[in-house]
Short mmCIF file of C-alpha atoms in Angstrom, two decimals:
data_model
loop_
_atom_site.label_atom_id
_atom_site.label_comp_id
_atom_site.label_asym_id
_atom_site.label_seq_id
_atom_site.Cartn_x
_atom_site.Cartn_y
_atom_site.Cartn_z
CA MET A 1 -6.61 19.52 -30.05
CA THR A 2 -8.69 16.45 -28.33
CA THR A 3 -7.72 17.90 -24.90
CA ALA A 4 -8.70 21.10 -25.79
CA SER A 5 -12.36 19.57 -26.49
CA ALA A 6 -12.65 17.41 -23.58
CA LEU A 7 -12.14 20.25 -21.69
CA SER A 8 -14.97 21.87 -22.38
CA GLY A 9 -16.42 18.79 -20.40
CA ILE A 10 -15.55 20.21 -17.13
CA ALA A 11 -16.34 22.92 -18.02
CA ALA A 12 -20.42 22.80 -19.36
CA SER A 13 -20.42 21.10 -15.92
CA ARG A 14 -19.38 23.13 -13.71
CA GLY A 15 -22.83 24.01 -13.33
CA ASP A 16 -24.80 26.53 -11.41
CA THR A 17 -22.74 29.84 -10.69
CA THR A 18 -25.11 32.11 -8.36
CA TRP A 19 -23.76 30.82 -4.99
CA PRO A 20 -19.83 31.19 -3.70
CA ALA A 21 -18.39 28.02 -4.44
CA ILE A 22 -17.35 28.43 -1.02
CA ALA A 23 -18.50 30.75 1.97
CA CYS A 24 -17.22 29.62 5.65
CA ASP A 25 -18.68 31.67 7.88
CA ASP A 26 -16.84 31.47 11.35
CA VAL A 27 -15.32 28.30 11.63
CA THR A 28 -14.49 26.86 14.28
CA VAL A 29 -12.86 23.49 14.92
CA ARG A 30 -10.88 22.01 18.17
CA PHE A 31 -9.89 18.87 18.63
CA ILE A 32 -10.14 17.04 22.04
CA SER A 33 -7.57 14.57 23.30
CA GLU A 34 -7.10 13.08 26.31
CA SER A 35 -4.90 15.87 28.04
CA ARG A 36 -6.39 18.73 26.35
CA VAL A 37 -8.58 20.88 24.17
CA VAL A 38 -6.86 21.95 21.42
CA THR A 39 -7.82 24.58 18.64
CA ALA A 40 -7.22 24.09 15.29
CA LEU A 41 -9.58 26.87 13.77
CA GLU A 42 -10.87 29.79 15.81
CA LYS A 43 -13.87 31.72 13.72
CA VAL A 44 -12.37 31.16 10.29
CA SER A 45 -14.70 32.92 7.75
CA PHE A 46 -13.93 33.79 4.05
CA ALA A 47 -15.37 32.91 0.25
CA VAL A 48 -14.32 31.94 -3.00
CA ALA A 49 -16.29 32.31 -5.70
CA PRO A 50 -16.83 30.41 -8.24
CA GLY A 51 -13.91 29.41 -10.77
CA GLY A 52 -11.89 31.05 -7.71
CA PHE A 53 -8.69 30.44 -7.27
CA LEU A 54 -7.98 30.58 -3.43
CA SER A 55 -4.29 30.12 -1.85
CA LEU A 56 -3.89 28.97 1.88
CA LEU A 57 -1.07 30.32 3.29
CA GLY A 58 0.75 29.99 6.87
CA PRO A 59 3.62 28.29 8.96
CA SER A 60 2.62 24.47 9.99
CA GLY A 61 -0.01 24.01 13.21
CA CYS A 62 -2.28 27.06 11.09
CA GLY A 63 -5.11 25.21 10.93
CA LYS A 64 -4.88 25.19 7.20
CA SER A 65 -4.69 21.21 6.06
CA THR A 66 -8.00 20.88 8.65
CA LEU A 67 -9.27 24.30 7.00
CA LEU A 68 -9.20 22.52 3.57
CA ARG A 69 -10.36 18.88 5.52
CA VAL A 70 -13.69 21.06 6.46
CA VAL A 71 -14.76 21.83 2.87
CA ALA A 72 -14.39 18.27 2.20
CA ASP A 73 -16.31 17.05 4.37
CA LEU A 74 -13.85 15.07 6.53
CA ILE A 75 -13.79 17.20 9.62
CA GLN A 76 -16.49 18.57 11.38
CA PRO A 77 -16.83 22.43 12.70
CA SER A 78 -17.80 22.52 16.23
CA SER A 79 -18.38 25.80 15.37
CA GLY A 80 -19.42 28.26 12.38
CA MET A 81 -21.26 27.36 9.35
CA MET A 82 -19.56 26.01 6.11
CA ARG A 83 -21.27 26.27 2.66
CA VAL A 84 -20.25 24.78 -0.66
CA PHE A 85 -21.78 25.82 -3.69
CA GLY A 86 -24.83 26.46 -1.63
CA GLY A 87 -25.39 23.46 0.34
CA THR A 88 -23.46 21.88 2.93
CA PRO A 89 -19.88 19.92 2.39
CA GLU A 90 -21.83 16.71 2.85
CA GLU A 91 -24.10 16.82 0.01
CA ALA A 92 -20.53 18.89 -2.36
CA ARG A 93 -19.03 15.27 -1.66
CA THR A 94 -21.94 12.68 -2.35
CA ALA A 95 -22.45 14.91 -5.48
CA ARG A 96 -19.38 14.45 -6.63
CA ALA A 97 -18.56 18.30 -6.37
CA LEU A 98 -15.49 17.17 -5.49
CA GLY A 99 -11.18 16.37 -6.42
CA PHE A 100 -8.64 16.41 -2.80
CA VAL A 101 -5.40 15.88 -3.65
CA PHE A 102 -2.95 14.91 -0.61
CA GLN A 103 0.41 15.81 0.00
CA ASP A 104 1.08 12.36 -0.83
CA ALA A 105 -0.42 11.38 -4.23
CA ALA A 106 -2.00 8.69 -2.84
CA LEU A 107 -2.59 6.19 -5.55
CA LEU A 108 -2.66 2.90 -4.50
CA PRO A 109 0.73 0.88 -5.67
CA TRP A 110 -1.79 -2.32 -6.96
CA ARG A 111 -3.04 0.11 -9.92
CA ASN A 112 -1.50 1.06 -13.00
CA ALA A 113 -1.97 4.65 -13.70
CA ILE A 114 -5.11 4.86 -15.44
CA ASP A 115 -6.75 2.54 -13.54
CA ASN A 116 -5.37 5.08 -10.47
CA VAL A 117 -7.43 7.86 -12.40
CA SER A 118 -10.10 5.44 -12.58
CA LEU A 119 -10.42 4.45 -8.94
CA PRO A 120 -13.94 7.71 -8.75
CA LEU A 121 -15.26 5.62 -11.46
CA GLU A 122 -15.45 2.13 -8.96
CA VAL A 123 -16.10 3.57 -5.75
CA GLY A 124 -19.36 5.20 -3.79
CA GLY A 125 -21.83 5.22 -6.75
CA GLY A 126 -18.84 5.93 -9.65
CA VAL A 127 -19.19 9.06 -11.71
CA LYS A 128 -21.15 8.63 -14.18
CA LEU A 129 -18.96 9.72 -16.97
CA GLY A 130 -20.79 12.12 -19.78
CA PRO A 131 -19.80 11.35 -23.13
CA ASN A 132 -18.40 14.67 -23.69
CA ASP A 133 -16.07 14.29 -20.77
CA PRO A 134 -12.56 13.33 -20.28
CA LYS A 135 -11.85 9.84 -19.78
CA PRO A 136 -9.07 8.68 -17.53
CA VAL A 137 -7.18 8.89 -20.48
CA ASP A 138 -7.56 12.20 -21.69
CA LEU A 139 -6.33 13.26 -17.78
CA LEU A 140 -3.93 11.67 -18.47
CA ARG A 141 -2.17 13.44 -21.21
CA LEU A 142 -4.04 16.81 -19.95
CA VAL A 143 -1.33 16.64 -17.04
CA GLY A 144 1.26 15.42 -19.84
CA LEU A 145 1.75 11.52 -18.90
CA SER A 146 0.42 10.40 -22.44
CA GLY A 147 2.42 6.85 -22.57
CA TRP A 148 2.66 6.12 -18.80
CA GLU A 149 -0.36 5.06 -18.37
CA LYS A 150 0.10 1.51 -17.74
CA SER A 151 3.38 2.72 -14.91
CA TYR A 152 3.01 2.07 -11.85
CA PRO A 153 3.46 3.89 -9.40
CA HIS A 154 6.77 2.62 -7.88
CA GLU A 155 7.59 3.01 -11.35
CA LEU A 156 6.84 7.47 -11.73
CA SER A 157 8.86 10.09 -10.62
CA GLY A 158 7.36 12.05 -7.57
CA GLY A 159 6.42 14.96 -10.05
CA MET A 160 4.68 12.10 -11.96
CA ARG A 161 2.82 10.50 -9.25
CA GLN A 162 1.35 13.97 -7.77
CA ARG A 163 0.55 15.13 -12.01
CA VAL A 164 -1.96 10.85 -11.45
CA ALA A 165 -2.98 12.53 -8.37
CA ILE A 166 -4.43 15.37 -10.02
CA ALA A 167 -5.88 13.67 -12.88
CA ARG A 168 -7.72 11.06 -10.75
CA ALA A 169 -8.50 14.34 -8.81
CA LEU A 170 -10.53 15.73 -11.96
CA LEU A 171 -11.87 12.53 -13.59
CA GLY A 172 -15.73 14.00 -13.68
CA GLY A 173 -15.48 16.97 -13.42
CA PRO A 174 -15.03 18.57 -10.01
CA LYS A 175 -16.70 21.77 -9.60
CA LEU A 176 -13.67 22.87 -6.31
CA LEU A 177 -10.39 20.60 -6.82
CA LEU A 178 -8.85 20.92 -3.26
CA MET A 179 -5.06 20.53 -2.79
CA ASP A 180 -3.28 19.74 0.19
CA GLU A 181 0.57 20.69 -0.40
CA PRO A 182 0.47 18.42 -3.54
CA PHE A 183 3.78 19.81 -5.14
CA GLY A 184 5.23 20.48 -1.12
CA ALA A 185 8.02 17.11 -1.23
CA LEU A 186 8.85 17.80 -5.21
CA ASP A 187 11.75 19.78 -5.91
CA GLU A 188 12.47 22.84 -6.73
CA ILE A 189 12.71 22.72 -10.78
CA THR A 190 9.71 19.78 -10.14
CA ARG A 191 7.35 21.23 -8.19
CA ASP A 192 7.69 25.09 -10.69
CA ARG A 193 6.74 22.70 -13.32
CA LEU A 194 4.10 21.85 -11.76
CA ASN A 195 3.21 25.26 -10.47
CA GLU A 196 2.52 26.79 -14.14
CA GLU A 197 1.02 23.52 -15.24
CA LEU A 198 -1.32 23.55 -12.36
CA ARG A 199 -2.09 28.01 -13.07
CA ARG A 200 -2.68 26.11 -17.09
CA ILE A 201 -4.93 23.18 -16.05
CA TRP A 202 -7.35 25.70 -13.90
CA MET A 203 -7.51 28.20 -16.96
CA GLU A 204 -8.56 25.57 -19.05
CA THR A 205 -11.45 23.58 -16.65
CA GLY A 206 -12.87 26.39 -15.17
CA THR A 207 -12.76 24.77 -12.51
CA THR A 208 -12.53 26.80 -8.35
CA ILE A 209 -9.36 25.89 -6.30
CA LEU A 210 -8.41 25.85 -3.05
CA PHE A 211 -4.23 25.60 -2.23
CA VAL A 212 -2.33 25.15 0.96
CA THR A 213 1.06 25.52 0.65
CA HIS A 214 3.56 26.98 3.48
CA SER A 215 5.67 28.78 0.13
CA VAL A 216 5.10 32.40 -0.37
CA TYR A 217 5.64 31.71 -4.12
CA GLU A 218 3.91 28.50 -4.80
CA ALA A 219 0.64 30.81 -2.56
CA ALA A 220 0.95 33.87 -4.53
CA TYR A 221 1.82 32.76 -8.18
CA LEU A 222 -0.60 30.42 -7.75
CA GLY A 223 -3.71 31.98 -6.15
CA GLU A 224 -5.97 35.36 -7.18
CA GLN A 225 -6.13 35.47 -3.68
CA VAL A 226 -4.30 34.55 -1.11
CA LEU A 227 -5.55 34.12 2.93
CA VAL A 228 -3.22 34.21 5.48
CA LEU A 229 -3.27 32.45 8.36
CA SER A 230 -2.05 32.54 12.15
CA PRO A 231 -1.41 29.38 13.79
CA ASN A 232 -2.73 28.87 18.03
CA PRO A 233 -5.03 28.83 17.03
CA GLY A 234 -6.35 29.45 13.43
CA ARG A 235 -6.75 32.60 12.45
CA VAL A 236 -7.53 34.72 9.86
CA VAL A 237 -5.16 37.31 9.65
CA GLU A 238 -5.34 39.35 6.27
CA CYS A 239 -6.56 38.01 2.82
CA VAL A 240 -3.84 39.09 -0.02
CA ASP A 241 -5.65 39.39 -3.79
CA ILE A 242 -3.24 38.70 -6.55
CA ASP A 243 -3.89 41.36 -8.91
CA LEU A 244 -0.97 39.75 -11.30
CA PRO A 245 -2.32 38.69 -15.41
CA ARG A 246 -4.58 36.16 -15.20
CA ASP A 247 -2.21 34.85 -17.43
CA ARG A 248 1.04 34.56 -16.63
CA ASP A 249 3.88 32.36 -16.24
CA LEU A 250 6.80 31.81 -14.16
CA SER A 251 8.13 34.74 -15.11
CA VAL A 252 6.16 37.19 -13.16
CA ARG A 253 8.31 36.13 -10.15
CA ASP A 254 10.44 38.52 -11.62
CA THR A 255 8.43 41.43 -11.49
CA SER A 256 9.29 43.95 -9.09
CA HIS A 257 4.91 43.76 -8.28
CA PHE A 258 5.77 40.59 -7.69
CA VAL A 259 8.61 41.11 -5.34
CA GLN A 260 6.35 43.47 -3.12
CA LEU A 261 3.04 41.29 -2.62
CA ALA A 262 5.88 38.58 -1.40
CA ALA A 263 7.30 40.82 0.63
CA HIS A 264 4.44 41.74 1.80
CA LEU A 265 3.06 38.04 3.14
CA ARG A 266 6.37 37.35 3.67
CA GLY A 267 6.16 40.08 6.65
CA MET A 268 3.18 38.34 8.05
CA LEU A 269 4.68 35.30 8.67
CA GLY A 270 7.41 37.05 10.48
CA ARG A 271 5.15 38.95 12.83
CA MET A 272 3.04 34.99 13.22
CA HIS A 273 7.10 33.74 14.88
CA ALA A 274 7.94 37.05 16.77
CA MET B 1 11.52 1.92 -21.56
CA SER B 2 14.00 0.28 -23.42
CA ILE B 3 17.86 1.03 -23.15
CA ALA B 4 19.09 2.69 -26.37
CA ALA B 5 21.61 0.35 -28.41
CA PRO B 6 24.82 2.18 -27.43
CA LEU B 7 26.93 3.39 -30.66
CA ASP B 8 29.94 3.35 -29.24
CA PRO B 9 32.75 1.36 -29.35
CA SER B 10 33.92 1.13 -26.00
CA LEU B 11 30.24 1.40 -23.96
CA MET B 12 29.48 -2.28 -26.40
CA ALA B 13 32.83 -3.97 -24.67
CA ALA B 14 32.13 -1.93 -21.24
CA GLU B 15 28.89 -3.43 -22.16
CA SER B 16 29.80 -6.89 -22.88
CA ALA B 17 31.62 -6.79 -19.85
CA PHE B 18 29.67 -6.34 -17.37
CA ARG B 19 27.16 -9.00 -18.62
CA ALA B 20 29.89 -11.42 -18.56
CA GLU B 21 30.44 -10.14 -15.03
CA GLN B 22 26.54 -10.78 -14.76
CA ARG B 23 26.53 -14.38 -16.23
CA ARG B 24 29.70 -15.41 -13.99
CA LYS B 25 27.43 -14.13 -10.88
CA ALA B 26 24.00 -16.12 -11.80
CA LEU B 27 26.55 -19.23 -12.80
CA ARG B 28 28.20 -18.60 -8.41
CA ARG B 29 25.05 -18.46 -7.04
CA ARG B 30 23.81 -21.75 -8.87
CA ILE B 31 27.20 -23.84 -8.47
CA MET B 32 27.83 -22.21 -4.81
CA PRO B 33 25.26 -24.24 -3.17
CA VAL B 34 25.99 -27.45 -4.70
CA ILE B 35 29.69 -27.33 -3.57
CA GLY B 36 28.17 -26.47 0.06
CA ILE B 37 25.65 -29.59 -0.28
CA GLY B 38 28.09 -31.84 -1.83
CA SER B 39 31.31 -31.17 0.81
CA PHE B 40 28.21 -31.57 3.88
CA LEU B 41 27.73 -34.88 2.39
CA LEU B 42 31.17 -35.15 2.06
CA LEU B 43 31.74 -34.72 5.45
CA TRP B 44 29.09 -36.45 6.63
CA ALA B 45 29.29 -40.08 4.92
CA GLY B 46 33.49 -39.33 6.31
CA LEU B 47 32.81 -38.94 9.78
CA VAL B 48 30.56 -42.44 9.51
CA TYR B 49 33.25 -44.00 7.49
CA GLY B 50 36.17 -43.17 9.45
CA LEU B 51 34.36 -43.39 13.13
CA LYS B 52 33.06 -46.53 12.39
CA VAL B 53 29.61 -45.34 13.34
CA PRO B 54 27.11 -48.39 13.75
CA PRO B 55 23.86 -48.32 11.30
CA PHE B 56 21.50 -47.91 14.10
CA VAL B 57 22.82 -45.22 15.15
CA ALA B 58 23.29 -43.17 11.41
CA PRO B 59 23.18 -44.71 8.15
CA SER B 60 25.68 -43.31 5.88
CA PRO B 61 24.55 -40.99 3.00
CA PHE B 62 24.81 -43.80 0.25
CA ALA B 63 22.36 -46.26 2.56
CA VAL B 64 20.00 -43.36 2.98
CA ALA B 65 20.33 -43.04 -0.86
CA ALA B 66 18.99 -46.56 -1.35
CA THR B 67 17.27 -46.67 0.70
CA LEU B 68 15.08 -43.83 -0.44
CA TRP B 69 15.97 -45.65 -4.06
CA ALA B 70 14.69 -49.13 -3.01
CA LYS B 71 11.77 -47.70 -0.34
CA ALA B 72 10.33 -44.59 -3.00
CA PRO B 73 6.85 -46.45 -3.57
CA MET B 74 6.78 -47.13 0.12
CA LEU B 75 8.20 -43.48 1.10
CA PHE B 76 5.81 -42.53 -0.55
CA GLU B 77 2.55 -44.35 -0.32
CA ASN B 78 2.76 -42.58 3.90
CA LEU B 79 3.85 -38.84 2.32
CA VAL B 80 -0.06 -38.70 0.46
CA PRO B 81 -1.47 -38.13 3.84
CA THR B 82 1.06 -35.86 5.69
CA MET B 83 0.73 -34.39 2.20
CA ILE B 84 -3.00 -33.94 2.48
CA GLU B 85 -3.66 -32.94 6.07
CA ALA B 86 -0.66 -30.37 5.75
CA PHE B 87 -2.30 -29.27 2.45
CA SER B 88 -5.81 -29.01 4.04
CA GLY B 89 -4.80 -28.05 7.68
CA PHE B 90 -3.00 -25.17 5.41
CA MET B 91 -5.92 -23.90 4.46
CA LEU B 92 -8.28 -24.57 7.33
CA GLY B 93 -6.14 -22.40 9.20
CA ASN B 94 -5.07 -19.08 6.77
CA LEU B 95 -8.65 -19.51 6.40
CA SER B 96 -9.72 -18.76 9.90
CA ALA B 97 -7.33 -16.20 10.17
CA ILE B 98 -7.91 -14.18 7.29
CA LEU B 99 -11.37 -13.96 8.39
CA ILE B 100 -11.04 -13.88 12.37
CA ALA B 101 -8.71 -11.08 11.44
CA THR B 102 -10.85 -9.30 9.41
CA ALA B 103 -13.96 -9.60 11.76
CA PHE B 104 -11.16 -7.55 14.72
CA VAL B 105 -10.31 -5.02 11.94
CA TYR B 106 -13.92 -4.06 12.02
CA LYS B 107 -15.06 -4.85 15.26
CA LYS B 108 -12.06 -3.29 17.68
CA SER B 109 -13.82 -5.42 21.44
CA LEU B 110 -14.12 -9.09 19.85
CA GLU B 111 -10.62 -8.32 19.06
CA GLU B 112 -9.64 -7.14 22.85
CA ALA B 113 -11.96 -9.84 24.20
CA PHE B 114 -10.71 -13.27 22.03
CA PHE B 115 -7.22 -11.88 21.09
CA PRO B 116 -5.63 -13.29 25.09
CA VAL B 117 -6.70 -16.27 23.99
CA ILE B 118 -5.94 -16.75 20.89
CA VAL B 119 -2.32 -15.86 22.65
CA ILE B 120 -3.09 -18.26 25.21
CA ILE B 121 -3.30 -20.72 22.49
CA ASN B 122 -0.73 -20.43 21.03
CA THR B 123 1.17 -20.16 23.77
CA ILE B 124 0.63 -24.17 24.39
CA PRO B 125 3.77 -26.21 22.90
CA VAL B 126 2.85 -28.56 19.84
CA VAL B 127 3.60 -31.44 21.15
CA ALA B 128 1.57 -30.40 24.49
CA LYS B 129 -1.45 -29.67 22.01
CA ALA B 130 -1.42 -32.86 19.65
CA PRO B 131 -2.44 -35.11 22.61
CA ILE B 132 -5.21 -33.44 23.94
CA LEU B 133 -6.14 -32.86 19.71
CA VAL B 134 -6.41 -36.51 19.20
CA LEU B 135 -7.82 -36.97 22.38
CA LEU B 136 -11.08 -34.89 21.55
CA LEU B 137 -11.11 -35.42 17.42
CA GLY B 138 -9.54 -39.61 17.66
CA ASN B 139 -7.68 -41.30 15.44
CA GLY B 140 -8.41 -40.32 11.48
CA MET B 141 -6.38 -37.12 9.45
CA GLU B 142 -8.46 -35.12 11.91
CA PRO B 143 -6.65 -34.18 14.84
CA LYS B 144 -3.58 -33.81 12.62
CA ILE B 145 -4.86 -31.19 9.68
CA ALA B 146 -6.48 -29.49 13.32
CA ILE B 147 -2.60 -29.07 14.49
CA ALA B 148 -1.90 -28.05 11.63
CA ALA B 149 -4.49 -25.41 11.48
CA LEU B 150 -3.71 -24.10 15.09
CA ILE B 151 0.34 -24.12 13.53
CA CYS B 152 -0.86 -21.41 10.69
CA PHE B 153 -3.54 -19.67 12.51
CA PHE B 154 -1.17 -17.16 14.62
CA PRO B 155 1.10 -15.31 11.91
CA THR B 156 -1.47 -15.48 9.31
CA LEU B 157 -3.79 -13.83 12.00
CA VAL B 158 -1.19 -11.76 13.36
CA ASN B 159 -0.23 -10.19 9.55
CA MET B 160 -3.27 -10.23 8.16
CA VAL B 161 -4.60 -7.14 11.22
CA ARG B 162 -1.82 -5.04 10.44
CA GLY B 163 -2.20 -5.65 7.14
CA LEU B 164 -5.58 -4.00 6.90
CA GLN B 165 -4.56 -1.84 8.93
CA SER B 166 -1.99 -0.58 8.35
CA VAL B 167 -3.48 1.01 5.25
CA ASN B 168 -1.55 4.45 3.19
CA PRO B 169 -4.28 6.87 6.39
CA GLN B 170 -4.39 9.09 2.91
CA ALA B 171 -5.78 6.50 0.52
CA MET B 172 -8.40 6.28 3.40
CA GLU B 173 -9.30 10.05 3.34
CA LEU B 174 -9.47 9.49 -0.36
CA MET B 175 -12.03 6.39 -0.16
CA ARG B 176 -14.50 8.58 2.12
CA VAL B 177 -13.93 12.39 -0.29
CA LEU B 178 -15.17 9.50 -2.70
CA SER B 179 -18.29 8.38 -0.80
CA ALA B 180 -16.80 4.65 -0.61
CA SER B 181 -19.09 2.35 0.94
CA GLN B 182 -17.52 0.09 3.63
CA ARG B 183 -17.12 -2.70 1.21
CA GLU B 184 -15.59 -0.94 -1.30
CA ILE B 185 -12.92 0.59 1.01
CA PHE B 186 -12.14 -2.76 1.77
CA PHE B 187 -12.08 -4.51 -1.21
CA LYS B 188 -10.25 -1.83 -2.75
CA LEU B 189 -8.14 -0.32 0.04
CA ARG B 190 -8.08 -2.69 2.43
CA LEU B 191 -7.43 -6.17 0.70
CA PRO B 192 -5.16 -5.65 -1.72
CA ASN B 193 -2.62 -3.58 0.94
CA SER B 194 -3.19 -6.34 3.49
CA LEU B 195 -1.44 -8.77 0.77
CA PRO B 196 1.94 -8.25 1.22
CA TYR B 197 1.66 -9.01 4.74
CA LEU B 198 -0.79 -12.45 3.58
CA PHE B 199 1.73 -13.89 2.10
CA SER B 200 4.84 -13.44 4.53
CA ALA B 201 2.44 -15.25 7.05
CA LEU B 202 1.82 -17.80 4.50
CA LYS B 203 5.31 -18.87 3.35
CA ILE B 204 5.87 -19.10 7.12
CA ALA B 205 2.58 -21.52 6.74
CA ALA B 206 3.68 -23.42 3.96
CA SER B 207 6.84 -24.97 6.25
CA THR B 208 4.62 -25.14 9.91
CA ALA B 209 1.30 -26.84 8.25
CA VAL B 210 3.61 -30.20 7.16
CA ILE B 211 5.66 -29.64 10.67
CA GLY B 212 2.37 -29.39 12.62
CA ALA B 213 0.88 -32.65 10.82
CA ILE B 214 4.15 -34.73 11.48
CA VAL B 215 4.03 -33.93 15.05
CA GLY B 216 0.29 -35.22 14.68
CA GLU B 217 1.50 -38.34 13.51
CA TRP B 218 3.26 -39.13 15.95
CA ILE B 219 0.55 -40.00 17.83
CA GLY B 220 -1.52 -43.49 17.46
CA SER B 221 -0.55 -43.24 14.28
CA THR B 222 -0.33 -46.51 10.89
CA VAL B 223 0.51 -43.98 8.21
CA GLY B 224 1.94 -40.92 6.74
CA ILE B 225 5.65 -39.42 7.36
CA GLY B 226 5.60 -38.64 10.97
CA ALA B 227 4.39 -42.71 12.25
CA LEU B 228 7.16 -43.85 9.87
CA ILE B 229 9.73 -41.63 11.45
CA ILE B 230 8.50 -42.93 14.28
CA GLN B 231 8.26 -46.12 13.51
CA ALA B 232 11.81 -46.42 11.56
CA THR B 233 13.64 -44.76 15.24
CA TYR B 234 12.00 -47.83 16.57
CA ALA B 235 12.78 -50.67 14.69
CA PHE B 236 16.40 -48.77 14.83
CA ASP B 237 16.44 -48.28 11.51
CA SER B 238 18.30 -45.16 10.57
CA ALA B 239 18.13 -45.29 7.55
CA LEU B 240 14.68 -45.16 6.54
CA LEU B 241 15.13 -42.89 9.07
CA TYR B 242 17.04 -40.57 7.70
CA ALA B 243 15.05 -41.17 3.91
CA THR B 244 11.75 -40.67 5.82
CA VAL B 245 13.26 -37.02 7.12
CA ILE B 246 14.35 -36.41 3.54
CA VAL B 247 10.74 -37.05 1.81
CA GLY B 248 8.90 -34.67 4.40
CA SER B 249 11.99 -31.68 4.26
CA CYS B 250 11.47 -32.35 0.27
CA PHE B 251 7.88 -31.29 0.11
CA SER B 252 8.29 -28.90 2.26
CA VAL B 253 10.22 -26.97 0.75
CA ALA B 254 8.09 -27.61 -1.93
CA PHE B 255 4.98 -26.11 -0.35
CA PHE B 256 7.60 -23.38 -0.03
CA LEU B 257 8.20 -22.97 -2.85
CA LEU B 258 5.02 -22.91 -4.68
CA ILE B 259 3.62 -20.26 -1.83
CA THR B 260 7.00 -18.52 -3.40
CA LEU B 261 6.03 -18.21 -6.66
CA ILE B 262 2.11 -18.17 -6.07
CA GLU B 263 3.55 -14.72 -4.55
CA ARG B 264 5.95 -13.19 -6.94
CA LEU B 265 3.07 -13.95 -10.08
CA THR B 266 -0.20 -12.05 -7.23
CA LEU B 267 2.31 -9.40 -6.05
CA ARG B 268 4.45 -8.50 -8.98
CA ARG B 269 1.92 -5.04 -9.23
CA HIS B 270 3.07 -3.95 -5.32
CA GLY B 271 6.56 -2.66 -6.80
CA PRO B 272 9.81 -4.16 -5.55
CA ALA B 273 9.17 -2.97 -1.44
CA ALA B 274 6.59 -5.42 -1.32
CA GLN B 275 8.35 -7.98 -1.44
#
């Protein structure tokens, strides 16, 4: 299958595995507005191994999107240390080690699907695709959008737009995929399907994923670990290991073990509002 | 995405009924304006003949039509300078508005310093700007072009600034994650994003540029639609006055349609929301 051979490119480019993919040490982020100082994150520490899948779970206002933006070099921490593959987030960004998927697909409406996926080739010095790297058309096939290459964003459904955004983030084989509630605005059926496909893409590409969500089920189904954050200010409550089979499908959510894990996570979230 | 041909005969009947309905509606959309214009002309003719309006006060539509026909070469001769002035003013005004909008977006302090000045200049009515510019620029085409340019400038500036700024914040973050340069952000994100805003301003500018050129010709000009309007008025030649106004309007409408066509071609890809 062409997709599989194309994907070995991503797997091969994963590179150095001696450093943790993300090492976050006592990171604090404060925003200073006119009236007050808001602490979005306070002394947050965690680590993700290369090839790992970490879900960030918490209610709105817990700073999970902020944390993702610190990893992506979009926000500077006020104190503490963020390391991405042993270097600074800036080094990871300029080395194109990061792919980012936003809540809103953030496609450019004047570009069709394939041209949206190709955008990373055109800006910031451009990703250089090797002969074995998957091309934009391969990535659209990977996300199940063969035949939609020439369609414009307004001709695609919300789920399809998000698939295009994932294909764009995967271009150039990033070592780390950052996803900020990418399925938050989708209906449950589409969301379930995309959850399953994201697990498959993660297994096929071997890329590290950091996934922000406020859905307990999504966090537990997708992640190998779930980092639970509490709001005001954002603090780590617990990092829960999700010891479900690696090759899982949605039916795993009906097992008693999954139900227990979900109940444990939901319990933590419930106590925050008390 | 094509709709598969329905095989069910009742569906086919329903589809052909739907098509017929669509055709009827399309035909009606074309016929109704013709009926409207026709009844307006009839009312005009009826009033002029019924009330025995003297020809130096208002002409009948037939007198206007006769003048349009008889004096077509002379009318066209006068339209040409107005066209050149309106078009040059349109280009000059919009181009400078686009450049200044770009400068404003990248240098906030420039906007803070000069936007108030621009607003003040914009509050001066065209009829008051015209003599000032004639004194400054003489009797040639220059003051007319300047007036047409000034009248186009403001709406385009305001819309262009909005278009360049109202970029999806997540698309902006995406560009930063991709380490895009300022230049790439401008040409790949801000500029395409501003096009729908720009075109709505250009459509306004297409008709106002013609108004600007005509008003400019009112003062100390011997050729052009504006000059002809003044001459016909002082000569009590109402038929020529109306004919001149009609020629000016037709040009204005044609200019507007041209910009609308360019907009359609350019924004085809932006999706239905942009148009």
